[in-house]
Amino acid sequence: VGDDAAVLQWPGDASGVVTTDLLADGTHFELAKHLPERVGRKALAVNLSDLAAMAARPRAVVVSLLLPRGEAAVLARRVLEGMLPLAREHEVAIAGGDTNVWDGRLVISVTALGQLTEKGPLLRSGARPGDALLLTGALGGSRLGHHLDFDPRIREALLLHQRYTLHAGMDISDGLCLDASRLAAASGCGIELELNCVRIAPAAHELARQMKDGRSALEHALTDGEDFELLMAAPRDEAQRILDDQPLNVPISEVGRVIDSPGLWGLYEDGRREPLEPRGFAH
Amino acid sequence: VGDDAAVLQWPGDASGVVTTDLLADGTHFELAKHLPERVGRKALAVNLSDLAAMAARPRAVVVSLLLPRGEAAVLARRVLEGMLPLAREHEVAIAGGDTNVWDGRLVISVTALGQLTEKGPLLRSGARPGDALLLTGALGGSRLGHHLDFDPRIREALLLHQRYTLHAGMDISDGLCLDASRLAAASGCGIELELNCVRIAPAAHELARQMKDGRSALEHALTDGEDFELLMAAPRDEAQRILDDQPLNVPISEVGRVIDSPGLWGLYEDGRREPLEPRGFAH
């Protein structure tokens, strides 16, 4: 603090990863409805989730704020205070930042730096035909509150990546359909989703009830986005070992498999196999 | 590209630095008046200047954009195109980013990662009483155009830090008076500025003529800000060696000295010694 940049002690010669996510009032959150502390926590958590997706250990973040004139100092303090418990929990240094006042709405930009383990990064591009597709937790209805309060799957990603052989991984930020199709495309494969195996969050049922637009809880689970769970591809045998071990505090389910031919397919309980649109939450 | 974060190959075990600066339309630039390419270049350049201030070699940046709805795609392309020549010149990778559309004005957030040399970082806190104060280039009137088109002093900072012994350094972003007082405070010292030794940019004279508010070109040079020149403290003998060598393409001048007692003082040509207000451009 006090210099033009923050010095990072990068222990050993491990490589690093960097990610950035920007959140704006009215677009990613509603300051009229959500406490600044929750918004600050989310801005940090989405970045930590991106590090988890790469199986990188979070080390430091820098935070830039654009603050509405008039309430700037109080708002800045509250946003940062919302970040602190999560930063402490994961031993992440808030290493610096930039604060500006303007006539627009609150903008929070976070850049997170992570350190890779000796196993290197978990990429989207490593899935191979025959791999099983694994998912942590349950999906859907995040907008009812989970999108602000979710726990980034950092410990979970590190544990799985270090203890097992994973071929590919990412976090679900834009919905299972869209993100699975991205993983498939990055790996030059296709994906079949076993739709009755996708765990549906209680909030997805609640949202389906509330919305009355005919979309089922499953549809919410497949497309709502902002779940921030982990989607991973692992060799068949290794996936079975993970499913048997259940080494996390959150359940791991098998939700499909990687196939040779490109595209995204849904397998229904009655045996139907239909193409799924890579549709989801596009920010 | 295509994963949740960018992987950085951090060669050797050199430590790194990270800095972030956010620029908003209407606050740091005026999109109505300035080409998006120039604005993009500035957003990158201010971050590279912060790395130069620490004597760190730029390695990678990530860029987040908030784009006004309607012109988002074209604007994003033009902002990034404005960054490319500067990024190429300094061998900086644009390693990733985040792009969002909203109903507000253009916001550009850049985070830059640099690598330290074996000499470590150049800090603000190392100045000692008796040090000479050195300045690259000339100051003032930046708002007439220089604030968009300046060259961050990366090569200059690295050369000086590696070839000579510098005690402290920073870039002048908020005006010589304010930034010199920050360097003094960080070092627990005071500073005397030889006001007739401060090089005044032609733009400072031009601005003094245009403004007709009685502020002299020197006052503009002392307080305008956004010069992005280097201010450094070096031991007396070493400073003389630098001044004799003039190893840069830009002139280096001696503009004052570090003193024991705190505060910022101006020495006038007629021998007066008066306190200077640490006043400048506060973003």
Coordinates of C-alpha atoms in Angstrom, one line a residue:
Chain A
V1 CA 0.0 0.0 0.0
G2 CA 1.3 3.5 -0.9
D3 CA 3.2 2.5 -4.0
D4 CA 2.2 2.6 -7.6
A5 CA 1.8 -1.2 -7.6
A6 CA 1.7 -4.1 -5.2
V7 CA 4.6 -6.4 -4.9
L8 CA 3.8 -10.1 -5.1
Q9 CA 6.0 -12.7 -3.5
W10 CA 5.6 -15.6 -5.9
P11 CA 6.9 -18.6 -3.9
G12 CA 8.9 -21.2 -5.7
D13 CA 8.6 -21.2 -9.5
A14 CA 5.0 -22.2 -9.8
S15 CA 3.1 -20.6 -12.7
G16 CA 0.2 -18.3 -12.1
V17 CA -3.2 -17.5 -13.6
V18 CA -5.0 -14.3 -13.8
T19 CA -8.7 -13.6 -14.2
T20 CA -10.9 -10.5 -14.2
D21 CA -14.6 -9.9 -13.8
L22 CA -16.5 -6.6 -13.7
L23 CA -19.9 -6.1 -12.1
A24 CA -22.1 -3.1 -12.6
D25 CA -25.2 -1.9 -10.8
G26 CA -28.3 -2.5 -12.8
T27 CA -26.6 -5.2 -14.8
H28 CA -25.1 -7.8 -12.4
F29 CA -26.8 -6.6 -9.2
E30 CA -29.3 -4.0 -8.0
L31 CA -28.0 -1.7 -5.4
A32 CA -31.5 -0.6 -4.7
K33 CA -32.3 -4.2 -3.6
H34 CA -29.0 -5.7 -2.5
L35 CA -26.8 -4.6 0.4
P36 CA -23.4 -3.3 -0.8
E37 CA -21.6 -5.9 1.4
R38 CA -23.3 -8.7 -0.5
V39 CA -22.5 -7.1 -3.8
G40 CA -18.8 -6.8 -2.8
R41 CA -18.7 -10.4 -1.7
K42 CA -20.2 -11.5 -5.0
A43 CA -17.6 -9.4 -7.0
L44 CA -14.8 -11.3 -5.2
A45 CA -16.6 -14.7 -5.3
V46 CA -17.1 -14.7 -9.1
N47 CA -13.4 -14.1 -9.5
L48 CA -12.4 -16.8 -7.0
S49 CA -14.8 -19.2 -8.8
D50 CA -12.8 -18.6 -12.0
L51 CA -9.6 -19.5 -10.2
A52 CA -11.3 -22.6 -8.8
A53 CA -12.3 -23.5 -12.4
M54 CA -8.6 -23.6 -13.3
A55 CA -7.6 -25.4 -10.1
A56 CA -5.5 -22.4 -9.0
R57 CA -5.0 -21.4 -5.4
P58 CA -6.1 -17.7 -5.0
R59 CA -3.2 -15.5 -3.8
A60 CA -4.2 -11.8 -4.4
V61 CA -6.8 -9.6 -5.8
V62 CA -6.9 -5.9 -6.9
V63 CA -10.2 -4.1 -6.8
S64 CA -11.2 -1.0 -8.8
L65 CA -14.4 0.9 -7.8
L66 CA -16.4 3.5 -9.6
L67 CA -18.5 5.1 -7.0
P68 CA -21.7 7.3 -7.4
R69 CA -21.0 10.8 -6.2
G70 CA -22.4 11.7 -2.7
E71 CA -22.2 8.3 -1.0
A72 CA -18.8 7.3 -2.3
A73 CA -16.8 6.8 0.9
V74 CA -19.5 4.9 2.8
L75 CA -20.3 2.7 -0.2
A76 CA -16.6 1.9 -0.8
R77 CA -16.1 0.9 2.8
R78 CA -19.2 -1.4 2.7
V79 CA -18.3 -3.0 -0.6
L80 CA -14.8 -3.8 0.7
E81 CA -16.1 -5.0 4.1
G82 CA -18.3 -7.5 2.2
M83 CA -15.2 -8.9 0.6
L84 CA -13.1 -9.3 3.7
P85 CA -14.6 -12.4 5.3
L86 CA -14.3 -14.4 2.0
A87 CA -10.8 -13.0 1.4
R88 CA -9.8 -14.1 4.9
E89 CA -11.4 -17.5 4.5
H90 CA -9.4 -18.3 1.4
E91 CA -6.2 -16.4 2.5
V92 CA -6.4 -14.0 -0.4
A93 CA -4.6 -10.6 -0.1
I94 CA -6.5 -7.5 -1.3
A95 CA -3.3 -6.2 -2.7
G96 CA -4.4 -2.9 -4.2
G97 CA -6.9 -1.0 -6.2
D98 CA -8.2 2.2 -7.7
T99 CA -11.1 4.3 -6.4
N100 CA -12.9 6.9 -8.5
V101 CA -16.1 8.9 -8.1
W102 CA -18.4 9.7 -11.0
D103 CA -22.0 10.5 -11.8
G104 CA -22.9 7.0 -12.9
R105 CA -23.8 3.8 -11.0
L106 CA -21.6 1.6 -8.9
V107 CA -19.0 -0.5 -10.9
I108 CA -16.8 -3.0 -9.2
S109 CA -13.9 -4.5 -11.2
V110 CA -11.9 -7.3 -9.5
T111 CA -8.8 -9.0 -10.9
A112 CA -7.7 -12.2 -9.1
L113 CA -4.3 -13.9 -9.2
G114 CA -3.9 -17.5 -8.5
Q115 CA -1.0 -20.0 -8.2
L116 CA -1.0 -23.3 -9.9
T117 CA -0.1 -26.5 -8.2
E118 CA 2.5 -28.9 -9.6
K119 CA -0.3 -30.6 -11.5
G120 CA -0.7 -27.4 -13.7
P121 CA -4.0 -25.8 -14.8
L122 CA -7.4 -27.5 -15.3
L123 CA -8.4 -26.5 -18.8
R124 CA -11.7 -26.7 -20.7
S125 CA -9.9 -28.3 -23.6
G126 CA -8.8 -31.7 -22.2
A127 CA -12.0 -33.7 -22.3
R128 CA -11.9 -36.9 -24.4
P129 CA -14.6 -39.1 -25.8
G130 CA -15.6 -41.7 -23.2
D131 CA -15.0 -39.3 -20.2
A132 CA -17.7 -39.1 -17.6
L133 CA -19.1 -35.6 -16.9
L134 CA -19.2 -34.7 -13.2
L135 CA -21.0 -31.9 -11.4
T136 CA -20.8 -30.5 -7.9
G137 CA -23.9 -29.5 -6.1
A138 CA -27.3 -28.6 -7.6
L139 CA -28.4 -26.1 -10.2
G140 CA -31.0 -23.5 -11.0
G141 CA -32.9 -20.6 -9.4
S142 CA -29.7 -18.8 -8.4
R143 CA -31.3 -15.4 -9.0
L144 CA -33.4 -15.9 -5.8
G145 CA -30.3 -15.3 -3.8
H146 CA -27.6 -17.9 -4.4
H147 CA -25.9 -15.7 -7.0
L148 CA -24.9 -13.4 -4.2
D149 CA -24.1 -15.8 -1.5
F150 CA -22.6 -18.8 -3.2
D151 CA -19.3 -20.4 -2.0
P152 CA -16.7 -20.5 -4.7
R153 CA -15.5 -24.1 -5.1
I154 CA -11.9 -23.4 -4.4
R155 CA -11.1 -26.1 -1.9
E156 CA -13.2 -28.6 -3.8
A157 CA -11.4 -27.9 -7.1
L158 CA -8.0 -28.2 -5.5
L159 CA -8.8 -31.4 -3.7
L160 CA -10.2 -33.1 -6.8
H161 CA -7.4 -31.9 -9.1
Q162 CA -4.7 -33.0 -6.7
R163 CA -6.2 -36.3 -5.6
Y164 CA -7.7 -37.6 -8.9
T165 CA -7.1 -37.4 -12.7
L166 CA -9.3 -34.8 -14.2
H167 CA -9.2 -34.2 -18.0
A168 CA -11.1 -30.9 -18.1
G169 CA -13.0 -28.5 -15.8
M170 CA -14.8 -25.2 -15.6
D171 CA -17.3 -23.4 -13.4
I172 CA -21.0 -23.1 -14.3
S173 CA -21.5 -19.4 -14.6
D174 CA -23.9 -19.2 -17.6
G175 CA -26.0 -22.4 -17.2
L176 CA -25.1 -26.1 -17.7
C177 CA -26.3 -26.2 -21.3
L178 CA -24.2 -23.2 -22.4
D179 CA -21.2 -24.1 -20.3
A180 CA -21.2 -27.8 -21.2
S181 CA -21.3 -26.8 -24.9
R182 CA -18.3 -24.6 -24.4
L183 CA -16.4 -27.4 -22.7
A184 CA -17.3 -29.7 -25.6
A185 CA -16.3 -27.1 -28.2
A186 CA -13.0 -26.4 -26.4
S187 CA -12.2 -30.1 -26.4
G188 CA -13.3 -30.8 -30.0
C189 CA -16.0 -33.3 -28.7
G190 CA -19.7 -33.5 -28.0
I191 CA -21.6 -34.0 -24.8
E192 CA -24.6 -36.1 -23.9
L193 CA -26.4 -34.9 -20.7
E194 CA -28.4 -37.4 -18.7
L195 CA -31.1 -35.0 -17.8
N196 CA -32.6 -37.0 -15.0
C197 CA -29.2 -37.0 -13.2
V198 CA -28.9 -33.3 -13.0
R199 CA -29.5 -32.2 -9.4
I200 CA -32.1 -29.5 -9.3
A201 CA -31.7 -26.9 -6.5
P202 CA -34.8 -26.1 -4.4
A203 CA -34.6 -22.6 -5.7
A204 CA -35.2 -23.8 -9.2
H205 CA -38.4 -25.4 -8.1
E206 CA -39.4 -22.3 -6.3
L207 CA -38.6 -20.1 -9.3
A208 CA -40.6 -22.4 -11.6
R209 CA -43.5 -22.0 -9.2
Q210 CA -43.2 -18.2 -9.1
M211 CA -42.6 -17.5 -12.8
K212 CA -45.7 -19.3 -14.2
D213 CA -44.2 -19.2 -17.7
G214 CA -44.3 -22.9 -18.2
R215 CA -40.6 -23.4 -17.7
S216 CA -39.9 -26.4 -15.5
A217 CA -37.5 -26.6 -12.6
L218 CA -35.2 -28.7 -14.8
E219 CA -35.2 -26.0 -17.5
H220 CA -34.2 -23.5 -14.8
A221 CA -31.4 -25.9 -13.7
L222 CA -30.1 -26.2 -17.2
T223 CA -30.1 -22.5 -18.2
D224 CA -30.4 -20.1 -15.3
G225 CA -26.7 -19.6 -14.8
E226 CA -24.7 -18.1 -11.9
D227 CA -24.6 -21.5 -10.1
F228 CA -20.8 -21.4 -9.8
E229 CA -20.6 -25.2 -9.4
L230 CA -17.8 -27.2 -11.0
L231 CA -18.3 -29.2 -14.2
M232 CA -15.5 -31.7 -14.9
A233 CA -14.6 -34.4 -17.3
A234 CA -12.8 -37.4 -16.0
P235 CA -11.8 -40.9 -17.3
R236 CA -14.6 -43.4 -16.7
D237 CA -12.8 -45.4 -14.0
E238 CA -11.5 -42.3 -12.2
A239 CA -15.0 -40.8 -12.3
Q240 CA -16.4 -43.9 -10.6
R241 CA -13.8 -43.6 -7.9
I242 CA -14.7 -40.0 -7.3
L243 CA -18.4 -40.9 -7.2
D244 CA -17.8 -43.7 -4.7
D245 CA -15.4 -41.7 -2.5
Q246 CA -17.6 -38.5 -2.5
P247 CA -14.7 -36.7 -1.0
L248 CA -16.4 -33.2 -0.8
N249 CA -18.9 -31.7 1.6
V250 CA -21.1 -31.1 -1.5
P251 CA -22.4 -34.1 -3.5
I252 CA -20.8 -34.9 -6.8
S253 CA -23.1 -36.4 -9.5
E254 CA -22.5 -37.9 -12.9
V255 CA -24.5 -35.8 -15.4
G256 CA -23.4 -37.2 -18.7
R257 CA -20.6 -38.2 -20.9
V258 CA -18.2 -36.9 -23.6
I259 CA -18.8 -38.2 -27.1
D260 CA -16.9 -38.2 -30.3
S261 CA -19.2 -36.2 -32.5
P262 CA -19.7 -32.5 -31.8
G263 CA -22.9 -31.1 -30.3
L264 CA -24.9 -31.1 -27.1
W265 CA -27.5 -33.8 -26.6
G266 CA -30.1 -34.5 -23.9
L267 CA -31.0 -38.0 -22.8
Y268 CA -34.4 -38.2 -21.3
E269 CA -35.6 -40.9 -18.8
D270 CA -37.9 -42.4 -21.4
G271 CA -35.0 -43.0 -23.7
R272 CA -35.4 -40.0 -26.0
R273 CA -32.2 -38.4 -27.3
E274 CA -32.7 -34.8 -28.5
P275 CA -30.4 -32.0 -29.3
L276 CA -30.1 -29.3 -26.6
E277 CA -29.7 -25.7 -27.5
P278 CA -26.5 -24.2 -25.9
R279 CA -28.7 -21.6 -24.3
G280 CA -28.1 -19.9 -21.0
F281 CA -27.5 -16.7 -19.2
A282 CA -25.4 -14.4 -21.4
H283 CA -24.2 -11.4 -19.4
Chain B
V1 CA -8.2 -17.6 -24.4
G2 CA -11.3 -19.8 -23.8
D3 CA -10.6 -20.8 -20.2
D4 CA -11.8 -19.1 -17.0
A5 CA -8.4 -17.5 -16.4
A6 CA -5.2 -16.9 -18.3
V7 CA -2.1 -19.0 -17.4
L8 CA 1.0 -17.0 -16.8
Q9 CA 4.4 -18.5 -17.3
W10 CA 6.4 -16.7 -14.7
P11 CA 10.0 -17.3 -15.7
G12 CA 12.6 -18.0 -13.0
D13 CA 11.6 -17.1 -9.5
A14 CA 11.4 -13.3 -9.9
S15 CA 8.7 -11.6 -7.9
G16 CA 6.0 -9.7 -9.5
V17 CA 3.9 -6.6 -9.1
V18 CA 0.3 -5.9 -9.9
T19 CA -1.5 -2.6 -10.5
T20 CA -4.9 -1.6 -11.6
D21 CA -6.4 1.6 -13.0
L22 CA -10.0 2.2 -14.1
L23 CA -11.0 4.9 -16.6
A24 CA -14.6 6.1 -17.1
D25 CA -16.1 8.2 -19.8
G26 CA -16.9 11.7 -18.6
T27 CA -14.4 11.4 -15.7
H28 CA -11.0 10.4 -17.2
F29 CA -11.8 11.0 -20.9
E30 CA -14.6 12.3 -23.1
L31 CA -15.8 9.8 -25.7
A32 CA -17.6 12.7 -27.4
K33 CA -14.3 14.4 -28.0
H34 CA -11.6 11.6 -28.0
L35 CA -11.3 8.6 -30.4
P36 CA -11.9 5.3 -28.7
E37 CA -8.5 4.1 -29.9
R38 CA -6.7 7.0 -28.0
V39 CA -8.8 6.2 -24.9
G40 CA -7.9 2.5 -25.1
R41 CA -4.2 3.4 -25.5
K42 CA -4.4 5.7 -22.4
A43 CA -6.1 3.0 -20.3
L44 CA -3.1 0.7 -21.0
A45 CA -0.5 3.4 -20.8
V46 CA -1.5 4.6 -17.3
N47 CA -1.1 1.1 -16.0
L48 CA 2.2 0.6 -17.7
S49 CA 3.4 3.9 -16.2
D50 CA 2.6 2.4 -12.7
L51 CA 4.7 -0.6 -13.5
A52 CA 7.5 1.8 -14.7
A53 CA 7.2 3.6 -11.4
M54 CA 8.1 0.4 -9.6
A55 CA 10.8 -0.5 -12.2
A56 CA 8.9 -3.6 -13.2
R57 CA 9.0 -5.1 -16.6
P58 CA 5.4 -5.3 -18.0
R59 CA 4.4 -8.9 -18.8
A60 CA 0.6 -9.2 -19.1
V61 CA -2.6 -7.2 -18.7
V62 CA -6.3 -8.1 -18.4
V63 CA -8.9 -5.7 -19.6
S64 CA -12.5 -5.3 -18.5
L65 CA -15.0 -3.2 -20.5
L66 CA -18.4 -1.9 -19.7
L67 CA -19.8 -0.9 -23.1
P68 CA -22.8 1.4 -23.9
R69 CA -25.6 -0.6 -25.5
G70 CA -26.0 -0.1 -29.2
E71 CA -22.4 0.5 -30.2
A72 CA -20.8 -2.1 -28.0
A73 CA -19.1 -4.4 -30.5
V74 CA -17.5 -1.6 -32.6
L75 CA -16.5 0.3 -29.5
A76 CA -14.8 -2.7 -27.9
R77 CA -12.8 -3.4 -31.0
R78 CA -11.7 0.2 -31.4
V79 CA -10.6 0.4 -27.7
L80 CA -8.6 -2.8 -27.9
E81 CA -7.1 -1.8 -31.3
G82 CA -5.9 1.4 -29.6
M83 CA -4.0 -0.7 -27.0
L84 CA -2.3 -3.1 -29.5
P85 CA 0.6 -1.0 -30.8
L86 CA 1.6 0.0 -27.2
A87 CA 1.2 -3.6 -26.0
R88 CA 3.4 -4.8 -28.9
E89 CA 6.0 -2.1 -28.4
H90 CA 6.5 -3.2 -24.8
E91 CA 5.9 -7.0 -25.4
V92 CA 2.9 -7.1 -23.1
A93 CA 0.3 -9.9 -23.5
I94 CA -3.3 -8.9 -23.4
A95 CA -4.0 -12.1 -21.5
G96 CA -7.8 -11.9 -20.9
G97 CA -10.7 -9.8 -19.9
D98 CA -14.4 -9.4 -19.4
T99 CA -16.8 -7.6 -21.7
N100 CA -20.2 -6.4 -20.6
V101 CA -23.0 -4.2 -22.1
W102 CA -25.0 -1.8 -20.0
D103 CA -27.0 1.4 -20.2
G104 CA -24.2 3.6 -18.8
R105 CA -21.1 5.2 -20.3
L106 CA -17.9 3.4 -21.4
V107 CA -15.7 2.1 -18.5
I108 CA -12.3 0.5 -19.1
S109 CA -10.6 -1.3 -16.3
V110 CA -7.0 -2.6 -16.8
T111 CA -4.9 -4.6 -14.5
A112 CA -1.2 -4.9 -15.3
L113 CA 1.3 -7.5 -14.1
G114 CA 4.9 -6.8 -14.1
Q115 CA 8.1 -8.7 -13.3
L116 CA 10.8 -7.3 -11.1
T117 CA 14.4 -7.4 -11.9
E118 CA 17.0 -8.8 -9.5
K119 CA 17.3 -5.3 -8.1
G120 CA 13.8 -5.6 -6.7
P121 CA 11.1 -2.9 -6.7
L122 CA 11.6 0.8 -6.8
L123 CA 9.5 2.1 -3.9
R124 CA 8.4 5.5 -2.7
S125 CA 9.7 5.0 0.8
G126 CA 13.4 4.8 0.2
A127 CA 14.4 8.5 -0.1
R128 CA 16.9 9.7 2.4
P129 CA 17.8 13.3 3.5
G130 CA 20.6 14.6 1.2
D131 CA 19.3 12.7 -1.8
A132 CA 18.9 14.7 -5.0
L133 CA 15.5 14.7 -6.7
L134 CA 15.5 13.8 -10.4
L135 CA 12.8 14.3 -13.0
T136 CA 12.4 13.0 -16.5
G137 CA 11.0 15.2 -19.2
A138 CA 8.8 18.3 -18.8
L139 CA 5.6 19.0 -16.9
G140 CA 2.2 20.7 -17.3
G141 CA -0.6 21.3 -19.8
S142 CA -1.2 17.6 -20.2
R143 CA -4.9 18.0 -20.7
L144 CA -4.2 19.6 -24.1
G145 CA -3.4 16.1 -25.4
H146 CA -0.4 14.6 -23.7
H147 CA -2.6 12.8 -21.2
L148 CA -3.8 10.6 -24.0
D149 CA -0.6 10.2 -26.0
F150 CA 2.2 10.0 -23.5
D151 CA 4.8 7.3 -23.6
P152 CA 5.0 5.4 -20.3
R153 CA 8.6 5.6 -19.1
I154 CA 9.2 1.8 -18.9
R155 CA 12.5 1.5 -20.7
E156 CA 13.7 4.6 -18.9
A157 CA 12.8 3.3 -15.5
L158 CA 14.4 -0.1 -16.1
L159 CA 17.6 1.4 -17.5
L160 CA 18.0 3.8 -14.6
H161 CA 17.1 1.3 -11.9
Q162 CA 19.5 -1.3 -13.4
R163 CA 22.5 0.9 -14.2
Y164 CA 22.4 3.3 -11.2
T165 CA 21.5 3.3 -7.5
L166 CA 18.1 4.9 -7.0
H167 CA 16.6 5.2 -3.5
A168 CA 13.0 5.9 -4.4
G169 CA 10.8 6.5 -7.4
M170 CA 7.3 7.0 -8.7
D171 CA 5.4 8.4 -11.7
I172 CA 3.9 11.9 -11.7
S173 CA 0.2 11.2 -12.2
D174 CA -1.3 13.9 -10.0
G175 CA 1.2 16.8 -10.4
L176 CA 4.7 17.3 -9.1
C177 CA 3.6 19.1 -5.8
L178 CA 1.2 16.4 -4.7
D179 CA 3.3 13.4 -5.9
A180 CA 6.5 14.8 -4.4
S181 CA 4.8 15.3 -1.1
R182 CA 3.6 11.7 -1.3
L183 CA 7.2 10.5 -1.9
A184 CA 8.4 12.6 1.0
A185 CA 5.7 11.3 3.3
A186 CA 6.3 7.7 2.3
S187 CA 10.0 8.2 3.1
G188 CA 9.4 10.1 6.4
C189 CA 11.3 13.1 5.0
G190 CA 10.6 16.5 3.5
I191 CA 11.4 17.8 0.0
E192 CA 12.7 21.2 -1.3
L193 CA 11.8 21.9 -4.9
E194 CA 14.1 24.2 -6.9
L195 CA 11.2 25.8 -8.8
N196 CA 13.4 27.4 -11.6
C197 CA 14.8 23.9 -12.4
V198 CA 11.4 22.3 -13.2
R199 CA 11.2 21.9 -17.0
I200 CA 7.9 23.4 -18.2
A201 CA 6.2 21.7 -21.1
P202 CA 5.2 23.9 -24.1
A203 CA 1.7 22.8 -23.4
A204 CA 1.8 24.4 -19.9
H205 CA 2.7 27.8 -21.5
E206 CA -0.1 27.3 -24.0
L207 CA -2.6 26.4 -21.3
A208 CA -1.6 29.4 -19.2
R209 CA -2.3 31.6 -22.2
Q210 CA -5.6 30.0 -23.0
M211 CA -7.0 29.9 -19.4
K212 CA -6.6 33.6 -18.5
D213 CA -7.1 32.8 -14.9
G214 CA -3.8 34.2 -13.7
R215 CA -2.1 30.8 -13.2
S216 CA 1.4 30.8 -14.6
A217 CA 2.9 28.1 -16.8
L218 CA 5.0 27.0 -13.7
E219 CA 1.8 26.6 -11.6
H220 CA 0.4 24.3 -14.4
A221 CA 3.7 22.4 -14.4
L222 CA 3.5 21.9 -10.6
T223 CA -0.1 20.9 -10.3
D224 CA -1.8 19.8 -13.6
G225 CA -1.0 16.1 -13.3
E226 CA -1.2 13.3 -15.9
D227 CA 2.4 14.0 -17.0
F228 CA 3.4 10.4 -16.3
E229 CA 7.1 11.4 -16.0
L230 CA 9.4 9.7 -13.4
L231 CA 10.3 11.4 -10.1
M232 CA 13.3 9.7 -8.4
A233 CA 15.5 10.2 -5.4
A234 CA 19.2 9.2 -5.7
P235 CA 22.3 9.7 -3.6
R236 CA 24.0 13.1 -4.4
D237 CA 27.0 11.5 -6.3
E238 CA 24.9 9.0 -8.2
A239 CA 22.5 11.7 -9.2
Q240 CA 25.4 13.8 -10.6
R241 CA 26.6 10.8 -12.6
I242 CA 23.0 10.3 -14.0
L243 CA 22.9 14.1 -14.9
D244 CA 26.3 13.9 -16.6
D245 CA 25.5 10.7 -18.4
Q246 CA 22.0 11.7 -19.6
P247 CA 21.5 8.1 -20.6
L248 CA 17.9 8.5 -21.8
N249 CA 16.3 9.9 -24.9
V250 CA 14.4 12.3 -22.7
P251 CA 16.3 14.9 -20.5
I252 CA 16.8 14.3 -16.8
S253 CA 16.9 17.3 -14.5
E254 CA 17.6 17.8 -10.9
V255 CA 14.5 19.5 -9.4
G256 CA 15.3 19.5 -5.7
R257 CA 16.5 17.6 -2.7
V258 CA 15.3 15.4 0.1
I259 CA 15.5 17.1 3.5
D260 CA 15.2 15.8 7.1
S261 CA 12.2 17.7 8.3
P262 CA 8.8 16.9 6.9
G263 CA 7.0 19.1 4.5
L264 CA 7.2 20.4 0.9
W265 CA 9.1 23.6 0.2
G266 CA 9.6 25.7 -2.9
L267 CA 12.9 27.5 -3.5
Y268 CA 12.5 30.6 -5.8
E269 CA 15.2 32.1 -8.0
D270 CA 15.3 35.2 -5.8
G271 CA 16.2 33.0 -2.8
R272 CA 12.8 32.9 -1.1
R273 CA 11.9 29.6 0.5
E274 CA 8.1 29.1 1.0
P275 CA 5.9 26.1 1.8
L276 CA 4.2 24.6 -1.2
E277 CA 0.7 23.1 -0.9
P278 CA 0.6 19.5 -1.8
R279 CA -2.1 20.4 -4.3
G280 CA -2.7 18.7 -7.6
F281 CA -5.0 16.7 -9.8
A282 CA -7.1 14.4 -7.6
H283 CA -9.0 11.9 -9.7

